[in-house]
CSV table of N, CA and C in Angstrom, one decimal:
chain,number,residue,atom,x,y,z
Y,1,ALA,N,107.4,71.7,206.8
Y,1,ALA,CA,107.9,70.8,205.8
Y,1,ALA,C,109.2,71.3,205.2
Y,2,ALA,N,109.2,72.6,204.9
Y,2,ALA,CA,110.4,73.2,204.2
Y,2,ALA,C,111.6,73.2,205.1
Y,3,GLY,N,111.4,73.5,206.4
Y,3,GLY,CA,112.5,73.4,207.3
Y,3,GLY,C,113.1,72.0,207.4
Y,4,HIS,N,112.3,71.0,207.4
Y,4,HIS,CA,112.7,69.6,207.5
Y,4,HIS,C,113.4,69.2,206.2
Y,5,MET,N,112.9,69.7,205.1
Y,5,MET,CA,113.6,69.4,203.8
Y,5,MET,C,115.0,70.0,203.7
Y,6,ILE,N,115.2,71.1,204.3
Y,6,ILE,CA,116.5,71.7,204.3
Y,6,ILE,C,117.5,70.8,205.1
Y,7,TRP,N,117.0,70.4,206.3
Y,7,TRP,CA,117.8,69.5,207.2
Y,7,TRP,C,118.2,68.2,206.4
Y,8,GLU,N,117.3,67.8,205.5
Y,8,GLU,CA,117.6,66.5,204.7
Y,8,GLU,C,118.3,66.8,203.4
Y,9,GLY,N,118.8,68.0,203.2
Y,9,GLY,CA,119.6,68.4,202.1
Y,9,GLY,C,118.8,68.8,200.8
Y,10,MET,N,117.5,69.0,200.9
Y,10,MET,CA,116.7,69.4,199.8
Y,10,MET,C,116.5,70.9,199.9
Y,11,VAL,N,117.6,71.7,199.8
Y,11,VAL,CA,117.5,73.1,199.9
Y,11,VAL,C,116.7,73.8,198.8
Y,12,ASP,N,117.0,73.5,197.6
Y,12,ASP,CA,116.3,74.1,196.5
Y,12,ASP,C,114.8,73.9,196.5
Y,13,GLU,N,114.4,72.7,196.8
Y,13,GLU,CA,113.0,72.3,196.9
Y,13,GLU,C,112.3,73.1,198.0
Y,14,ALA,N,113.0,73.2,199.2
Y,14,ALA,CA,112.5,73.9,200.3
Y,14,ALA,C,112.3,75.4,200.0
Y,15,ILE,N,113.3,76.0,199.4
Y,15,ILE,CA,113.2,77.4,199.0
Y,15,ILE,C,112.0,77.6,198.0
Y,16,ALA,N,111.8,76.7,197.1
Y,16,ALA,CA,110.7,76.7,196.2
Y,16,ALA,C,109.4,76.8,196.9
Y,17,ILE,N,109.3,75.9,198.0
Y,17,ILE,CA,108.0,75.9,198.8
Y,17,ILE,C,107.8,77.2,199.4
Y,18,CYS,N,108.9,77.8,200.1
Y,18,CYS,CA,108.8,79.0,200.8
Y,18,CYS,C,108.4,80.1,199.8
Y,19,TYR,N,109.0,80.1,198.6
Y,19,TYR,CA,108.6,81.1,197.6
Y,19,TYR,C,107.2,81.0,197.2
Y,20,GLY,N,106.7,79.8,197.0
Y,20,GLY,CA,105.3,79.6,196.7
Y,20,GLY,C,104.3,80.1,197.7
Y,21,VAL,N,104.6,79.9,199.0
Y,21,VAL,CA,103.8,80.4,200.1
Y,21,VAL,C,103.8,81.9,200.1
Y,22,HIS,N,105.0,82.5,199.9
Y,22,HIS,CA,105.2,83.9,199.9
Y,22,HIS,C,104.3,84.5,198.8
Y,23,LYS,N,104.4,83.9,197.6
Y,23,LYS,CA,103.6,84.5,196.5
Y,23,LYS,C,102.1,84.3,196.7
Y,24,ARG,N,101.7,83.2,197.3
Y,24,ARG,CA,100.3,83.0,197.5
Y,24,ARG,C,99.8,84.0,198.5
Y,25,TYR,N,100.5,84.4,199.5
Y,25,TYR,CA,100.1,85.3,200.6
Y,25,TYR,C,100.8,86.6,200.5
Y,26,ASP,N,101.0,87.1,199.3
Y,26,ASP,CA,101.6,88.4,199.1
Y,26,ASP,C,100.9,89.5,200.0
Y,27,PRO,N,101.7,90.2,200.8
Y,27,PRO,CA,101.1,91.2,201.7
Y,27,PRO,C,100.3,92.3,201.0
Y,28,ALA,N,100.5,92.5,199.7
Y,28,ALA,CA,99.7,93.5,199.0
Y,28,ALA,C,98.3,93.0,198.7
Y,29,LYS,N,98.1,91.6,198.7
Y,29,LYS,CA,96.8,91.0,198.5
Y,29,LYS,C,96.1,90.4,199.7
Y,30,HIS,N,96.9,90.0,200.7
Y,30,HIS,CA,96.3,89.3,201.8
Y,30,HIS,C,97.0,89.8,203.1
Y,31,ASN,N,96.4,89.5,204.2
Y,31,ASN,CA,97.0,89.7,205.5
Y,31,ASN,C,98.1,88.7,205.7
Y,32,PRO,N,99.5,89.1,205.8
Y,32,PRO,CA,100.6,88.1,205.9
Y,32,PRO,C,100.6,87.4,207.2
Y,33,PHE,N,99.8,87.9,208.2
Y,33,PHE,CA,99.8,87.3,209.5
Y,33,PHE,C,98.6,86.4,209.7
Y,34,ASN,N,97.9,86.0,208.7
Y,34,ASN,CA,96.8,85.1,208.8
Y,34,ASN,C,96.8,84.2,207.7
Y,35,GLU,N,97.8,83.3,207.7
Y,35,GLU,CA,97.9,82.3,206.6
Y,35,GLU,C,97.4,81.0,207.1
Y,36,VAL,N,96.3,80.5,206.5
Y,36,VAL,CA,95.6,79.4,207.0
Y,36,VAL,C,96.5,78.1,206.9
Y,37,GLU,N,97.5,78.0,206.0
Y,37,GLU,CA,98.3,76.9,205.9
Y,37,GLU,C,99.0,76.6,207.2
Y,38,CYS,N,99.2,77.6,208.1
Y,38,CYS,CA,100.0,77.4,209.3
Y,38,CYS,C,99.1,77.6,210.5
Y,39,GLY,N,97.8,77.5,210.4
Y,39,GLY,CA,96.9,77.6,211.6
Y,39,GLY,C,96.5,79.0,211.9
Y,40,ASP,N,96.5,79.9,211.0
Y,40,ASP,CA,96.1,81.3,211.2
Y,40,ASP,C,97.0,82.1,212.1
Y,41,HIS,N,97.0,83.3,211.9
Y,41,HIS,CA,97.6,84.4,212.8
Y,41,HIS,C,99.1,84.2,212.8
Y,42,TYR,N,99.7,84.0,214.0
Y,42,TYR,CA,101.2,84.1,214.1
Y,42,TYR,C,101.9,82.8,213.9
Y,43,ALA,N,101.3,81.7,213.6
Y,43,ALA,CA,102.0,80.4,213.5
Y,43,ALA,C,103.0,80.4,212.4
Y,44,ARG,N,102.7,81.1,211.3
Y,44,ARG,CA,103.6,81.1,210.1
Y,44,ARG,C,105.0,81.7,210.5
Y,45,ALA,N,104.9,82.7,211.3
Y,45,ALA,CA,106.2,83.3,211.7
Y,45,ALA,C,107.0,82.3,212.5
Y,46,MET,N,106.4,81.5,213.3
Y,46,MET,CA,107.1,80.4,214.0
Y,46,MET,C,107.6,79.4,213.1
Y,47,ALA,N,106.8,79.0,212.1
Y,47,ALA,CA,107.2,78.0,211.1
Y,47,ALA,C,108.4,78.5,210.3
Y,48,SER,N,108.3,79.9,210.0
Y,48,SER,CA,109.4,80.4,209.2
Y,48,SER,C,110.8,80.4,210.0
Y,49,TRP,N,110.7,80.5,211.3
Y,49,TRP,CA,111.9,80.5,212.2
Y,49,TRP,C,112.6,79.1,212.0
Y,50,GLY,N,111.8,78.1,211.8
Y,50,GLY,CA,112.3,76.7,211.6
Y,50,GLY,C,113.1,76.7,210.3
Y,51,VAL,N,112.6,77.4,209.3
Y,51,VAL,CA,113.3,77.4,208.0
Y,51,VAL,C,114.6,78.2,208.2
Y,52,TYR,N,114.5,79.3,208.9
Y,52,TYR,CA,115.7,80.1,209.1
Y,52,TYR,C,116.8,79.4,209.8
Y,53,THR,N,116.5,78.7,210.9
Y,53,THR,CA,117.5,77.9,211.7
Y,53,THR,C,118.0,76.8,210.8
Y,54,ALA,N,117.2,76.2,210.0
Y,54,ALA,CA,117.7,75.1,209.2
Y,54,ALA,C,118.7,75.6,208.1
Y,55,LEU,N,118.4,76.8,207.5
Y,55,LEU,CA,119.3,77.3,206.6
Y,55,LEU,C,120.7,77.7,207.2
Y,56,ALA,N,120.6,78.1,208.4
Y,56,ALA,CA,121.9,78.4,209.2
Y,56,ALA,C,122.6,77.1,209.7
Y,57,GLY,N,121.8,76.0,209.6
Y,57,GLY,CA,122.4,74.7,210.2
Y,57,GLY,C,122.7,74.9,211.7
Y,58,TYR,N,121.8,75.7,212.3
Y,58,TYR,CA,122.0,76.1,213.7
Y,58,TYR,C,121.6,74.9,214.7
Y,59,GLU,N,122.6,74.7,215.6
Y,59,GLU,CA,122.3,73.7,216.7
Y,59,GLU,C,122.8,74.4,218.0
Y,60,TYR,N,122.0,74.1,219.0
Y,60,TYR,CA,122.2,74.7,220.3
Y,60,TYR,C,121.7,73.8,221.4
Y,61,HIS,N,122.5,73.7,222.5
Y,61,HIS,CA,122.1,72.9,223.7
Y,61,HIS,C,122.6,73.7,224.9
Y,62,GLY,N,121.7,74.5,225.4
Y,62,GLY,CA,122.1,75.4,226.5
Y,62,GLY,C,122.8,74.7,227.7
Y,63,PRO,N,122.1,73.7,228.3
Y,63,PRO,CA,122.7,73.0,229.5
Y,63,PRO,C,124.1,72.4,229.2
Y,64,LYS,N,124.3,72.0,228.0
Y,64,LYS,CA,125.7,71.4,227.7
Y,64,LYS,C,126.7,72.5,227.2
Y,65,GLY,N,126.2,73.7,227.0
Y,65,GLY,CA,127.0,74.8,226.5
Y,65,GLY,C,127.5,74.6,225.1
Y,66,HIS,N,126.6,74.0,224.2
Y,66,HIS,CA,127.1,73.7,222.9
Y,66,HIS,C,126.3,74.6,221.8
Y,67,ILE,N,127.1,75.0,220.9
Y,67,ILE,CA,126.5,75.8,219.8
Y,67,ILE,C,127.2,75.4,218.5
Y,68,GLY,N,126.5,75.4,217.4
Y,68,GLY,CA,127.2,75.0,216.1
Y,68,GLY,C,126.4,75.6,214.9
Y,69,PHE,N,127.0,75.6,213.8
Y,69,PHE,CA,126.5,76.1,212.5
Y,69,PHE,C,127.0,75.3,211.4
Y,70,ALA,N,126.1,75.1,210.4
Y,70,ALA,CA,126.5,74.5,209.1
Y,70,ALA,C,125.6,75.1,208.0
Y,71,PRO,N,126.0,76.3,207.6
Y,71,PRO,CA,125.2,77.1,206.7
Y,71,PRO,C,124.9,76.3,205.4
Y,72,LYS,N,123.6,76.3,205.0
Y,72,LYS,CA,123.2,75.6,203.8
Y,72,LYS,C,123.2,76.4,202.6
Y,73,ILE,N,123.3,77.8,202.8
Y,73,ILE,CA,123.4,78.7,201.6
Y,73,ILE,C,124.6,79.6,201.9
Y,74,THR,N,125.2,80.0,200.9
Y,74,THR,CA,126.4,80.9,200.9
Y,74,THR,C,127.4,80.6,202.0
Y,75,PRO,N,127.9,79.4,202.2
Y,75,PRO,CA,128.7,79.1,203.3
Y,75,PRO,C,130.1,79.9,203.2
Y,76,ASP,N,130.5,80.3,202.1
Y,76,ASP,CA,131.8,81.1,202.0
Y,76,ASP,C,131.7,82.5,202.6
Y,77,LYS,N,130.5,83.0,202.7
Y,77,LYS,CA,130.3,84.3,203.3
Y,77,LYS,C,128.9,84.3,203.8
Y,78,PHE,N,128.7,84.0,205.1
Y,78,PHE,CA,127.4,83.8,205.7
Y,78,PHE,C,127.3,84.5,207.0
Y,79,THR,N,126.1,85.2,207.2
Y,79,THR,CA,125.8,85.9,208.5
Y,79,THR,C,124.4,85.6,208.9
Y,80,ALA,N,124.2,85.4,210.1
Y,80,ALA,CA,122.8,85.1,210.6
Y,80,ALA,C,122.7,85.5,212.1
Y,81,ALA,N,121.6,85.8,212.5
Y,81,ALA,CA,121.3,86.1,214.0
Y,81,ALA,C,121.2,84.7,214.7
Y,82,PHE,N,121.4,84.6,215.9
Y,82,PHE,CA,121.2,83.4,216.7
Y,82,PHE,C,120.6,83.8,218.0
Y,83,THR,N,119.8,82.9,218.6
Y,83,THR,CA,119.3,83.1,219.9
Y,83,THR,C,119.7,82.0,220.8
Y,84,ALA,N,119.9,82.3,222.1
Y,84,ALA,CA,120.4,81.3,223.1
Y,84,ALA,C,119.5,81.5,224.4
Y,85,ALA,N,119.8,80.7,225.3
Y,85,ALA,CA,119.0,80.7,226.6
Y,85,ALA,C,119.1,82.1,227.3
Y,86,GLU,N,120.3,82.7,227.3
Y,86,GLU,CA,120.4,83.9,228.0
Y,86,GLU,C,120.9,85.1,227.2
Y,87,GLY,N,120.8,85.0,225.9
Y,87,GLY,CA,121.2,86.1,225.1
Y,87,GLY,C,121.0,85.9,223.6
Y,88,TRP,N,121.4,86.8,222.8
Y,88,TRP,CA,121.3,86.7,221.3
Y,88,TRP,C,122.4,87.5,220.7
Y,89,GLY,N,122.7,87.1,219.4
Y,89,GLY,CA,123.8,87.9,218.7
Y,89,GLY,C,123.8,87.5,217.3
Y,90,THR,N,125.0,87.6,216.7
Y,90,THR,CA,125.2,87.3,215.3
Y,90,THR,C,126.3,86.3,215.1
Y,91,PHE,N,126.2,85.5,214.1
Y,91,PHE,CA,127.2,84.5,213.7
Y,91,PHE,C,127.6,84.9,212.3
Y,92,THR,N,128.9,84.9,212.1
Y,92,THR,CA,129.5,85.1,210.7
Y,92,THR,C,130.5,84.1,210.4
Y,93,GLN,N,130.4,83.6,209.2
Y,93,GLN,CA,131.4,82.6,208.7
Y,93,GLN,C,132.0,83.1,207.4
Y,94,LYS,N,133.3,83.0,207.2
Y,94,LYS,CA,134.0,83.4,206.0
Y,94,LYS,C,135.1,82.4,205.7
Y,95,ARG,N,135.1,82.0,204.4
Y,95,ARG,CA,136.0,81.0,204.0
Y,95,ARG,C,136.9,81.6,202.9
Y,96,ASP,N,138.2,81.2,202.8
Y,96,ASP,CA,139.0,81.4,201.7
Y,96,ASP,C,139.9,80.2,201.5
Y,97,GLU,N,140.9,80.2,200.7
Y,97,GLU,CA,141.7,79.0,200.4
Y,97,GLU,C,142.5,78.5,201.6
Y,98,LYS,N,142.8,79.4,202.6
Y,98,LYS,CA,143.6,79.0,203.7
Y,98,LYS,C,142.9,78.8,205.0
Y,99,VAL,N,141.8,79.5,205.2
Y,99,VAL,CA,141.2,79.4,206.5
Y,99,VAL,C,139.7,79.7,206.5
Y,100,GLN,N,139.0,79.0,207.4
Y,100,GLN,CA,137.6,79.3,207.6
Y,100,GLN,C,137.5,80.0,209.0
Y,101,ARG,N,136.9,81.1,209.0
Y,101,ARG,CA,136.7,81.9,210.2
Y,101,ARG,C,135.2,82.0,210.6
Y,102,GLU,N,135.1,81.7,211.9
Y,102,GLU,CA,133.7,81.8,212.6
Y,102,GLU,C,133.8,82.9,213.6
Y,103,ARG,N,132.7,83.6,213.7
Y,103,ARG,CA,132.7,84.7,214.7
Y,103,ARG,C,131.3,84.8,215.3
Y,104,LEU,N,131.2,84.7,216.6
Y,104,LEU,CA,130.0,84.8,217.3
Y,104,LEU,C,130.1,86.1,218.2
Y,105,VAL,N,129.2,87.0,218.0
Y,105,VAL,CA,129.2,88.3,218.7
Y,105,VAL,C,127.8,88.3,219.5
Y,106,VAL,N,127.9,88.5,220.8
Y,106,VAL,CA,126.8,88.5,221.7
Y,106,VAL,C,126.3,90.0,221.7
Y,107,ASN,N,125.1,90.3,221.2
Y,107,ASN,CA,124.6,91.7,221.2
Y,107,ASN,C,123.8,92.0,222.4
Y,108,TRP,N,123.2,91.0,223.0
Y,108,TRP,CA,122.5,91.2,224.3
Y,108,TRP,C,122.6,90.0,225.1
Y,109,GLY,N,122.8,90.1,226.5
Y,109,GLY,CA,122.9,89.0,227.4
Y,109,GLY,C,124.2,88.3,227.3
Y,110,SER,N,124.2,87.0,227.4
Y,110,SER,CA,125.4,86.2,227.5
Y,110,SER,C,125.2,84.9,226.8
Y,111,LEU,N,126.3,84.2,226.5
Y,111,LEU,CA,126.3,82.9,225.8
Y,111,LEU,C,127.4,82.0,226.5
Y,112,THR,N,126.9,81.0,227.2
Y,112,THR,CA,127.9,80.0,227.8
Y,112,THR,C,128.2,79.0,226.8
Y,113,VAL,N,129.6,78.8,226.6
Y,113,VAL,CA,130.1,77.9,225.6
Y,113,VAL,C,131.1,76.9,226.2
Y,114,GLN,N,130.9,75.6,225.9
Y,114,GLN,CA,131.8,74.6,226.3
Y,114,GLN,C,132.3,73.8,225.1
Y,115,SER,N,131.4,73.8,224.0
Y,115,SER,CA,131.8,73.1,222.8
Y,115,SER,C,131.1,73.8,221.6
Y,116,LEU,N,131.8,73.7,220.4
Y,116,LEU,CA,131.3,74.3,219.2
Y,116,LEU,C,131.4,73.3,218.1
Y,117,ALA,N,130.6,73.5,217.0
Y,117,ALA,CA,130.8,72.6,215.9
Y,117,ALA,C,130.5,73.4,214.6
Y,118,PHE,N,131.3,73.2,213.5
Y,118,PHE,CA,131.1,73.9,212.3
Y,118,PHE,C,131.3,72.9,211.1
Y,119,ALA,N,130.5,73.1,210.1
Y,119,ALA,CA,130.7,72.4,208.8
Y,119,ALA,C,131.9,72.9,208.1
Y,120,ILE,N,132.6,72.0,207.4
Y,120,ILE,CA,133.7,72.4,206.6
Y,120,ILE,C,133.6,71.7,205.2
Y,121,PRO,N,134.2,72.2,204.2
Y,121,PRO,CA,134.1,71.5,202.9
Y,121,PRO,C,134.7,70.1,203.0
Y,122,ASP,N,134.2,69.2,202.1
Y,122,ASP,CA,134.8,67.8,202.1
Y,122,ASP,C,136.3,67.8,201.9
Y,123,ASP,N,136.8,68.7,201.1
Y,123,ASP,CA,138.2,68.7,200.7
Y,123,ASP,C,139.1,69.6,201.6
Y,124,PHE,N,138.6,70.0,202.8
Y,124,PHE,CA,139.3,70.9,203.7
Y,124,PHE,C,140.1,70.1,204.7
Y,125,ASP,N,141.4,69.9,204.5
Y,125,ASP,CA,142.2,69.2,205.4
Y,125,ASP,C,142.7,70.2,206.5
Y,126,VAL,N,142.2,69.9,207.7
Y,126,VAL,CA,142.5,70.8,208.9
Y,126,VAL,C,143.9,70.6,209.4
Y,127,ALA,N,144.6,71.7,209.6
Y,127,ALA,CA,145.9,71.7,210.1
Y,127,ALA,C,145.9,72.0,211.6
Y,128,ARG,N,145.1,73.1,211.9
Y,128,ARG,CA,144.9,73.5,213.3
Y,128,ARG,C,143.7,74.3,213.5
Y,129,VAL,N,143.3,74.5,214.8
Y,129,VAL,CA,142.1,75.3,215.1
Y,129,VAL,C,142.5,76.2,216.2
Y,130,THR,N,142.2,77.5,216.1
Y,130,THR,CA,142.4,78.4,217.2
Y,130,THR,C,141.1,79.1,217.6
Y,131,VAL,N,141.0,79.3,218.9
Y,131,VAL,CA,139.8,79.9,219.5
Y,131,VAL,C,140.2,81.1,220.3
Y,132,THR,N,139.6,82.2,220.1
Y,132,THR,CA,139.9,83.4,220.9
Y,132,THR,C,138.6,84.0,221.4
Y,133,LEU,N,138.7,84.6,222.6
Y,133,LEU,CA,137.6,85.3,223.2
Y,133,LEU,C,138.1,86.7,223.4
Y,134,ASP,N,137.5,87.7,222.7
Y,134,ASP,CA,138.0,89.1,222.7
Y,134,ASP,C,139.6,89.1,222.6
Y,135,HIS,N,140.1,88.4,221.6
Y,135,HIS,CA,141.5,88.4,221.3
Y,135,HIS,C,142.4,87.6,222.3
Y,136,THR,N,141.8,87.0,223.3
Y,136,THR,CA,142.6,86.2,224.2
Y,136,THR,C,142.4,84.7,223.8
Y,137,THR,N,143.5,84.0,223.5
Y,137,THR,CA,143.5,82.6,223.1
Y,137,THR,C,142.9,81.7,224.2
Y,138,ILE,N,142.0,80.9,223.8
Y,138,ILE,CA,141.3,79.9,224.7
Y,138,ILE,C,141.9,78.5,224.3
Y,139,LYS,N,142.3,77.8,225.3
Y,139,LYS,CA,142.8,76.4,225.1
Y,139,LYS,C,141.6,75.5,224.7
Y,140,SER,N,141.9,74.8,223.6
Y,140,SER,CA,140.8,73.9,223.1
Y,140,SER,C,141.5,72.7,222.4
Y,141,SER,N,140.6,71.8,222.1
Y,141,SER,CA,141.0,70.6,221.3
Y,141,SER,C,139.9,70.4,220.2
Y,142,TYR,N,140.2,69.7,219.2
Y,142,TYR,CA,139.2,69.5,218.1
Y,142,TYR,C,139.3,68.1,217.6
Y,143,GLU,N,138.1,67.7,217.0
Y,143,GLU,CA,138.0,66.4,216.4
Y,143,GLU,C,137.3,66.6,215.0
Y,144,LEU,N,137.8,65.9,214.0
Y,144,LEU,CA,137.1,65.9,212.8
Y,144,LEU,C,136.1,64.7,212.6
Y,145,LYS,N,134.9,65.0,212.2
Y,145,LYS,CA,133.9,64.0,212.0
Y,145,LYS,C,133.3,64.3,210.7
Y,146,ALA,N,133.6,63.5,209.7
Y,146,ALA,CA,133.1,63.7,208.3
Y,146,ALA,C,133.5,65.2,207.9
Y,147,SER,N,132.5,66.0,207.5
Y,147,SER,CA,132.7,67.3,207.0
Y,147,SER,C,132.4,68.3,208.2
Y,148,ARG,N,132.9,68.0,209.3
Y,148,ARG,CA,132.6,68.8,210.5
Y,148,ARG,C,133.8,68.8,211.5
Y,149,VAL,N,133.9,70.0,212.1
Y,149,VAL,CA,134.9,70.2,213.1
Y,149,VAL,C,134.2,70.4,214.4
Y,150,GLU,N,134.5,69.5,215.4
Y,150,GLU,CA,133.9,69.6,216.7
Y,150,GLU,C,135.0,70.1,217.7
Y,151,ILE,N,134.7,71.2,218.4
Y,151,ILE,CA,135.7,71.8,219.2
Y,151,ILE,C,135.2,71.8,220.7
Y,152,LYS,N,136.1,71.3,221.5
Y,152,LYS,CA,135.9,71.3,223.0
Y,152,LYS,C,136.8,72.3,223.6
Y,153,LEU,N,136.3,73.3,224.4
Y,153,LEU,CA,137.1,74.2,225.1
Y,153,LEU,C,137.6,73.6,226.4
Y,154,SER,N,138.8,73.9,226.8
Y,154,SER,CA,139.3,73.3,228.1
Y,154,SER,C,138.5,73.6,229.3
Y,155,LYS,N,137.8,74.8,229.3
Y,155,LYS,CA,136.9,75.1,230.4
Y,155,LYS,C,135.8,75.9,229.8
Y,156,GLU,N,134.6,75.9,230.5
Y,156,GLU,CA,133.5,76.7,230.0
Y,156,GLU,C,133.8,78.2,230.0
Y,157,GLN,N,133.4,78.8,228.9
Y,157,GLN,CA,133.5,80.2,228.7
Y,157,GLN,C,132.2,80.9,228.7
Y,158,VAL,N,132.1,82.1,229.2
Y,158,VAL,CA,130.9,82.9,229.1
Y,158,VAL,C,131.3,84.2,228.2
Y,159,VAL,N,130.5,84.2,227.1
Y,159,VAL,CA,130.7,85.4,226.2
Y,159,VAL,C,129.6,86.4,226.5
Y,160,ASN,N,130.1,87.5,227.0
Y,160,ASN,CA,129.2,88.5,227.5
Y,160,ASN,C,128.8,89.5,226.4
Y,161,GLU,N,127.9,90.4,226.7
Y,161,GLU,CA,127.4,91.4,225.7
Y,161,GLU,C,128.6,92.2,225.1
Y,162,GLU,N,128.5,92.3,223.8
Y,162,GLU,CA,129.6,93.0,223.0
Y,162,GLU,C,130.9,92.3,223.0
Y,163,GLN,N,131.0,91.1,223.5
Y,163,GLN,CA,132.2,90.3,223.3
Y,163,GLN,C,132.1,89.4,222.1
Y,164,SER,N,133.2,89.0,221.6
Y,164,SER,CA,133.2,88.0,220.4
Y,164,SER,C,134.0,86.8,220.7
Y,165,LEU,N,133.5,85.7,220.2
Y,165,LEU,CA,134.2,84.4,220.3
Y,165,LEU,C,134.6,84.1,218.8
Y,166,GLU,N,135.8,83.9,218.5
Y,166,GLU,CA,136.3,83.7,217.1
Y,166,GLU,C,137.0,82.4,217.1
Y,167,VAL,N,136.7,81.7,216.0
Y,167,VAL,CA,137.4,80.4,215.7
Y,167,VAL,C,138.0,80.5,214.3
Y,168,ALA,N,139.3,80.1,214.2
Y,168,ALA,CA,140.0,80.0,212.9
Y,168,ALA,C,140.3,78.6,212.6
Y,169,ILE,N,139.8,78.0,211.6
Y,169,ILE,CA,140.1,76.7,211.2
Y,169,ILE,C,141.0,76.7,210.0
Y,170,HIS,N,142.3,76.4,210.3
Y,170,HIS,CA,143.3,76.6,209.3
Y,170,HIS,C,143.5,75.3,208.4
Y,171,ARG,N,143.6,75.5,207.1
Y,171,ARG,CA,143.8,74.4,206.2
Y,171,ARG,C,145.3,74.0,206.1
Y,172,LYS,N,145.6,72.7,205.9
Y,172,LYS,CA,146.9,72.3,205.7
Y,172,LYS,C,147.4,72.9,204.4
Y,173,GLU,N,148.7,73.2,204.3
Y,173,GLU,CA,149.3,73.8,203.1
Y,173,GLU,C,149.4,72.6,202.1
Y,174,LYS,N,149.0,73.0,200.9
Y,174,LYS,CA,149.1,72.0,199.8
Y,174,LYS,C,150.6,71.9,199.3
Y,175,SER,N,151.0,70.6,199.2
Y,175,SER,CA,152.4,70.5,198.7
Y,175,SER,C,152.6,70.3,197.2
């Protein structure tokens, strides 16, 4: 329920629910791996993963080569792990007045990418988007949809272990 609430924009309420469950099943008082609210034993860990991915605003479609993020907490400086069909790694987002930077680092395996999507602030007027794979510019195009930048790479890219895919979303200069 908390994960779904986050997707629906009820972040504070969802975190309150998670906090309540955590307090109710404090590991000092109870076995944290046997919480009856989630069907006993390991189900809570799986339910918690849903909250985690919702807070990251994580979207992934392996066959289409699509990955995206829309952090619901601390979007100006956000880091999270991600998992994909053939690998896993870390995602980092940093914002300042001029640019929003996204960085995907594959720590194990590989990540096939054809398109990406990232949330941007409502007042962020995009001037240009650049994509690099290990400092090599990748040809791409982008489209703005509400508070979201959708990026299509000119051809599918494979990000291998220890490589990074970086996106810089540049804001128009204010006149």
